[in-house]
XYZ file of C-alpha atoms in Angstrom:
352
model
C -12.360 -26.078 16.629
C -9.128 -24.070 16.463
C -9.619 -20.942 14.370
C -6.475 -21.621 12.371
C -8.018 -24.858 11.094
C -11.307 -23.317 9.956
C -12.218 -23.661 6.314
C -13.161 -20.358 4.717
C -15.792 -20.410 2.000
C -16.403 -17.154 0.144
C -19.753 -16.892 -1.684
C -20.606 -14.003 -3.923
C -24.339 -13.454 -3.337
C -25.111 -10.460 -5.509
C -23.812 -7.410 -7.266
C -25.754 -4.266 -6.386
C -26.076 -1.580 -9.037
C -24.140 -3.890 -11.340
C -23.517 -1.541 -14.204
C -20.129 -0.711 -15.701
C -17.887 1.760 -13.914
C -16.828 4.476 -16.326
C -13.780 6.614 -15.655
C -12.973 9.727 -17.664
C -9.237 10.304 -17.162
C -9.617 14.062 -17.685
C -12.367 14.541 -15.119
C -11.475 11.462 -13.036
C -15.209 10.847 -12.537
C -16.214 7.405 -11.335
C -19.789 6.163 -11.363
C -20.394 4.216 -8.140
C -20.681 0.464 -7.943
C -21.416 -1.477 -4.781
C -20.341 -5.092 -4.415
C -21.895 -7.095 -1.596
C -20.353 -10.373 -0.522
C -21.113 -12.841 2.234
C -18.297 -14.825 3.782
C -19.196 -18.029 5.610
C -16.784 -19.473 8.159
C -17.697 -23.124 8.587
C -17.408 -24.849 11.924
C -17.846 -21.771 14.082
C -21.384 -20.668 13.157
C -20.055 -17.282 12.094
C -21.186 -15.298 9.094
C -19.485 -12.101 7.982
C -20.661 -9.780 5.221
C -18.502 -7.086 3.736
C -19.037 -4.415 1.100
C -16.613 -2.968 -1.450
C -17.342 0.564 -2.704
C -15.399 3.024 -4.891
C -14.399 6.404 -3.514
C -15.778 9.300 -5.594
C -13.448 10.940 -8.109
C -10.635 8.661 -6.956
C -9.046 7.563 -10.243
C -5.274 7.156 -10.445
C -3.199 5.821 -13.320
C -0.841 4.159 -10.824
C -2.300 4.509 -7.339
C -0.080 3.610 -4.382
C 1.115 4.416 -0.876
C -2.128 4.827 1.125
C -1.644 6.446 4.543
C -4.515 7.088 6.958
C -4.042 10.174 9.114
C -6.040 9.918 12.337
C -5.695 13.620 13.099
C -7.329 14.845 9.888
C -9.482 11.739 9.284
C -8.060 11.617 5.796
C -6.542 9.046 3.487
C -3.443 10.292 1.665
C -2.120 8.427 -1.374
C -0.291 9.023 -4.662
C -0.568 8.687 -8.415
C 3.066 7.793 -9.053
C 3.739 8.601 -12.689
C 1.464 11.649 -12.670
C 3.443 13.106 -9.711
C 0.181 13.723 -7.890
C -0.721 13.449 -4.227
C -4.327 12.875 -3.186
C -6.431 13.197 -0.045
C -9.750 11.535 0.678
C -11.670 13.498 3.302
C -13.810 11.023 5.237
C -16.283 13.605 6.553
C -16.793 15.240 3.162
C -16.606 11.959 1.225
C -14.481 13.810 -1.286
C -11.089 13.275 -2.938
C -8.722 16.207 -3.516
C -5.943 15.972 -6.163
C -2.731 18.009 -6.174
C 0.088 18.230 -8.705
C 3.455 18.469 -6.952
C 5.433 21.146 -8.753
C 8.978 20.399 -9.885
C 8.937 16.595 -9.680
C 8.107 13.889 -12.217
C 7.261 10.986 -9.905
C 5.542 10.715 -6.517
C 6.029 7.228 -5.073
C 4.652 7.588 -1.530
C 3.375 10.214 0.897
C 3.753 10.206 4.691
C 2.822 13.133 6.992
C 5.535 14.729 9.118
C 5.106 14.463 12.880
C 4.297 17.785 14.538
C 4.271 19.827 11.312
C 0.875 20.654 9.861
C 0.539 20.343 6.073
C 4.058 18.885 5.739
C 4.726 15.528 4.068
C 7.650 13.446 2.889
C 7.218 12.237 -0.680
C 9.311 9.817 -2.729
C 10.358 11.728 -5.870
C 12.517 9.750 -8.274
C 15.702 8.887 -6.352
C 15.054 11.621 -3.799
C 12.827 12.012 -0.784
C 11.463 15.541 -0.560
C 9.476 17.551 1.972
C 6.251 18.913 0.465
C 3.833 21.547 1.750
C 0.152 20.950 0.906
C -2.987 22.286 2.528
C -4.890 19.183 1.435
C -7.146 21.151 -0.906
C -5.106 23.115 -3.440
C -4.621 21.680 -6.915
C -0.879 22.321 -6.745
C 1.661 21.780 -3.974
C 5.300 22.751 -3.525
C 8.570 21.069 -2.630
C 10.205 22.757 0.370
C 13.506 20.907 0.252
C 15.226 17.638 -0.543
C 15.466 15.478 2.570
C 17.951 13.003 1.048
C 19.087 11.441 -2.238
C 20.107 7.876 -3.066
C 21.734 5.984 -5.953
C 23.067 9.044 -7.765
C 25.508 7.112 -10.001
C 24.742 7.064 -13.724
C 23.839 3.351 -13.600
C 20.856 4.088 -11.388
C 19.285 6.911 -13.393
C 16.531 4.437 -14.366
C 15.734 3.756 -10.694
C 13.061 5.403 -8.542
C 11.624 5.117 -5.077
C 8.585 2.889 -4.697
C 6.773 2.124 -1.432
C 7.580 3.929 1.821
C 6.223 4.036 5.387
C 7.218 5.131 8.867
C 7.822 2.494 11.522
C 6.038 2.948 14.886
C 8.983 5.059 16.133
C 8.804 7.481 13.192
C 11.718 6.163 11.123
C 11.092 6.293 7.376
C 11.604 3.031 5.477
C 11.536 3.401 1.691
C 12.947 1.349 -1.153
C 13.875 1.700 -4.801
C 13.399 -0.257 -8.015
C 14.405 -0.101 -11.668
C 11.361 1.364 -13.427
C 12.824 1.471 -16.951
C 14.088 -1.947 -18.039
C 13.797 -5.375 -16.467
C 13.560 -5.104 -12.673
C 13.292 -8.892 -12.392
C 16.632 -9.321 -14.111
C 18.432 -6.260 -12.738
C 17.986 -6.209 -8.981
C 19.292 -2.667 -8.568
C 16.912 -1.618 -5.811
C 17.709 -1.053 -2.140
C 15.682 -0.550 1.035
C 16.672 2.524 3.075
C 16.033 3.797 6.567
C 15.907 7.485 7.484
C 16.198 8.351 11.190
C 15.355 11.560 13.002
C 18.250 13.949 12.647
C 19.143 12.919 9.111
C 20.957 9.583 9.269
C 20.267 7.420 6.191
C 21.363 3.782 6.004
C 20.841 0.778 3.720
C 18.647 -1.924 5.248
C 18.764 -4.334 2.300
C 20.439 -4.496 -1.115
C 19.824 -6.874 -4.047
C 16.192 -5.769 -4.319
C 14.117 -6.069 -7.478
C 10.979 -4.075 -6.626
C 10.909 -2.733 -3.075
C 7.315 -2.861 -1.934
C 5.069 -3.628 1.068
C 6.064 -2.763 4.645
C 4.390 -3.540 7.980
C 5.317 -3.893 11.651
C 3.940 -5.878 14.590
C 5.127 -4.139 17.736
C 3.611 -6.724 20.078
C 5.555 -9.593 18.491
C 8.573 -7.423 17.570
C 8.316 -8.273 13.876
C 8.855 -6.448 10.585
C 7.316 -7.616 7.304
C 8.689 -6.772 3.867
C 7.875 -7.533 0.245
C 10.269 -7.560 -2.686
C 7.802 -8.237 -5.492
C 10.398 -10.053 -7.600
C 10.807 -12.673 -4.838
C 7.056 -13.557 -4.979
C 6.897 -13.759 -1.177
C 6.447 -11.958 2.140
C 9.396 -12.055 4.530
C 9.222 -11.679 8.303
C 12.126 -10.230 10.299
C 12.829 -9.960 13.994
C 12.729 -6.231 14.677
C 14.460 -4.213 17.375
C 12.091 -1.271 17.797
C 14.481 0.707 19.971
C 17.268 0.669 17.376
C 15.316 0.083 14.176
C 17.263 -3.055 13.223
C 15.757 -5.975 11.265
C 17.334 -9.453 11.403
C 16.704 -13.168 10.834
C 14.490 -13.075 7.713
C 12.179 -15.960 6.934
C 9.415 -16.484 4.370
C 5.902 -16.449 5.857
C 3.814 -16.305 2.661
C 4.866 -17.699 -0.717
C 3.006 -16.791 -3.921
C 5.107 -18.839 -6.350
C 3.302 -21.089 -8.797
C 4.598 -24.294 -10.439
C 4.675 -22.416 -13.734
C 6.645 -19.148 -13.307
C 4.452 -17.240 -15.767
C 1.539 -17.803 -13.373
C 3.320 -16.267 -10.371
C 1.223 -13.771 -8.445
C 2.993 -10.477 -7.763
C 2.760 -9.348 -4.120
C 2.645 -5.567 -3.883
C 1.558 -3.415 -0.927
C 1.042 -4.658 2.601
C -0.826 -3.764 5.765
C -1.551 -5.444 9.099
C -4.561 -5.598 11.410
C -4.690 -5.391 15.203
C -4.702 -9.203 15.437
C -1.429 -9.427 13.513
C -2.899 -10.716 10.238
C -1.342 -9.451 7.008
C -3.224 -8.097 3.979
C -1.202 -8.742 0.830
C -2.197 -6.919 -2.372
C -1.482 -8.703 -5.671
C -0.599 -6.521 -8.632
C -1.810 -9.029 -11.211
C -4.242 -11.088 -9.150
C -7.526 -9.185 -8.579
C -7.061 -10.035 -4.898
C -5.977 -9.019 -1.424
C -5.042 -12.046 0.680
C -5.621 -11.957 4.429
C -2.822 -14.131 5.806
C -1.905 -15.474 9.241
C 1.897 -15.026 9.232
C 2.426 -17.597 11.987
C 1.519 -20.422 9.603
C 1.099 -18.823 6.170
C -2.576 -19.763 5.952
C -4.906 -17.657 3.831
C -7.854 -16.630 5.997
C -9.723 -14.623 3.373
C -9.487 -13.708 -0.310
C -10.920 -10.271 -1.089
C -11.718 -10.075 -4.805
C -11.882 -6.908 -6.907
C -13.300 -6.097 -10.348
C -9.889 -4.881 -11.542
C -6.631 -6.804 -11.885
C -3.844 -4.685 -10.403
C -4.306 -4.168 -6.654
C -1.433 -2.096 -5.335
C -1.832 -1.513 -1.584
C -4.180 -0.981 1.362
C -4.445 0.839 4.680
C -6.863 0.756 7.606
C -8.766 3.960 8.287
C -12.048 5.556 9.267
C -13.072 6.797 12.735
C -12.732 3.285 14.190
C -9.874 2.116 11.933
C -12.145 -0.644 10.628
C -12.393 0.451 6.975
C -9.850 -1.014 4.576
C -8.900 1.496 1.873
C -7.423 -0.023 -1.289
C -5.478 1.545 -4.162
C -5.335 0.082 -7.672
C -3.590 0.735 -10.972
C -4.826 1.354 -14.503
C -1.297 0.925 -15.877
C -1.077 -2.225 -18.045
C -4.870 -2.635 -17.805
C -6.356 0.693 -18.789
C -10.101 0.251 -18.763
C -12.288 1.203 -15.811
C -12.690 0.187 -13.058
C -8.880 -0.123 -13.072
C -7.380 2.801 -11.188
C -10.306 3.113 -8.785
C -9.635 3.586 -5.072
C -11.942 1.493 -2.878
C -13.155 1.254 0.679
C -14.187 -2.039 2.271
C -16.511 -2.141 5.280
C -17.742 -5.078 7.367
C -14.506 -7.088 7.434
C -14.750 -7.665 11.187
C -11.186 -6.455 11.725
C -9.424 -3.182 12.417
C -6.013 -1.686 12.068
C -3.662 0.397 14.169
C -2.828 4.108 13.806
C -0.152 4.678 11.167
C 2.991 6.507 12.278
C 4.189 9.827 10.894
C 7.792 10.550 9.980
C 9.942 12.259 12.585
C 12.389 14.727 11.069
């Protein structure tokens, strides 16, 4: 039987240590919960079991932008409205939190190629270069890399998701964060290239979100949350140009109020997409060639913001969530998922 035609049946067998997760926002202490699930793939005699576990002390009010750094074996991510950057040290099994001085928002964090302890961070309508040793409770802005949308109209805009493409170009987009971003599509997607050139990739954006690339197929994937879909573009890796958009995954519902909100995005080494849903408790594993859902990964909190592959073998899926609009634990927990039977590719750093 062709794999694309397999029927996936997900059975929750048991919840281990099934007590409530409590999160104290001041201490950011999370009591561990393990969730064990068995996934049965009918017609191929395959059984896969995966486990979802919280990272210790990983709470964020609005977690986003996970980036796995192979060199340091660390997961970097942000707490947007707290202007914090975080690092999960895989060897220590410990999360470090740092307040970035002088900024009010921290939308994403990406390490800088060839510069130890240097990162680009989305800060309001600016992208800044930050120095952080990965341990200290405070970190400093070195300089502003570039600004966007400086007109008075856009003072309610901010950067949202951002990543480097496999050639080290930074792609990052904006959104209206005060007001109605579904009505006022004031966001744009930008590209920063080594040497300082900044250009607009796409305008008429509501909430600029997930980004992923497939170098083998020469594709770029992009999510504008307010479109309720994932778009695929042909991508010229030598010149960093995206063209010919088409929808490969549609999350619209017959009743608009039931629409799922696609958020962050990652890709595995087989080219499958992992689409986080901000209001859906779920990450969808999707085959972009036909839009089929291969797996639904369920979480005990509602707002799933993004994910990234990491670990020594790049086979652990790290997942950020948000407590904003939900509040109670385990919302805001950062998770790791093992046993998915898939792996990712090394994430690129930004070239300045």
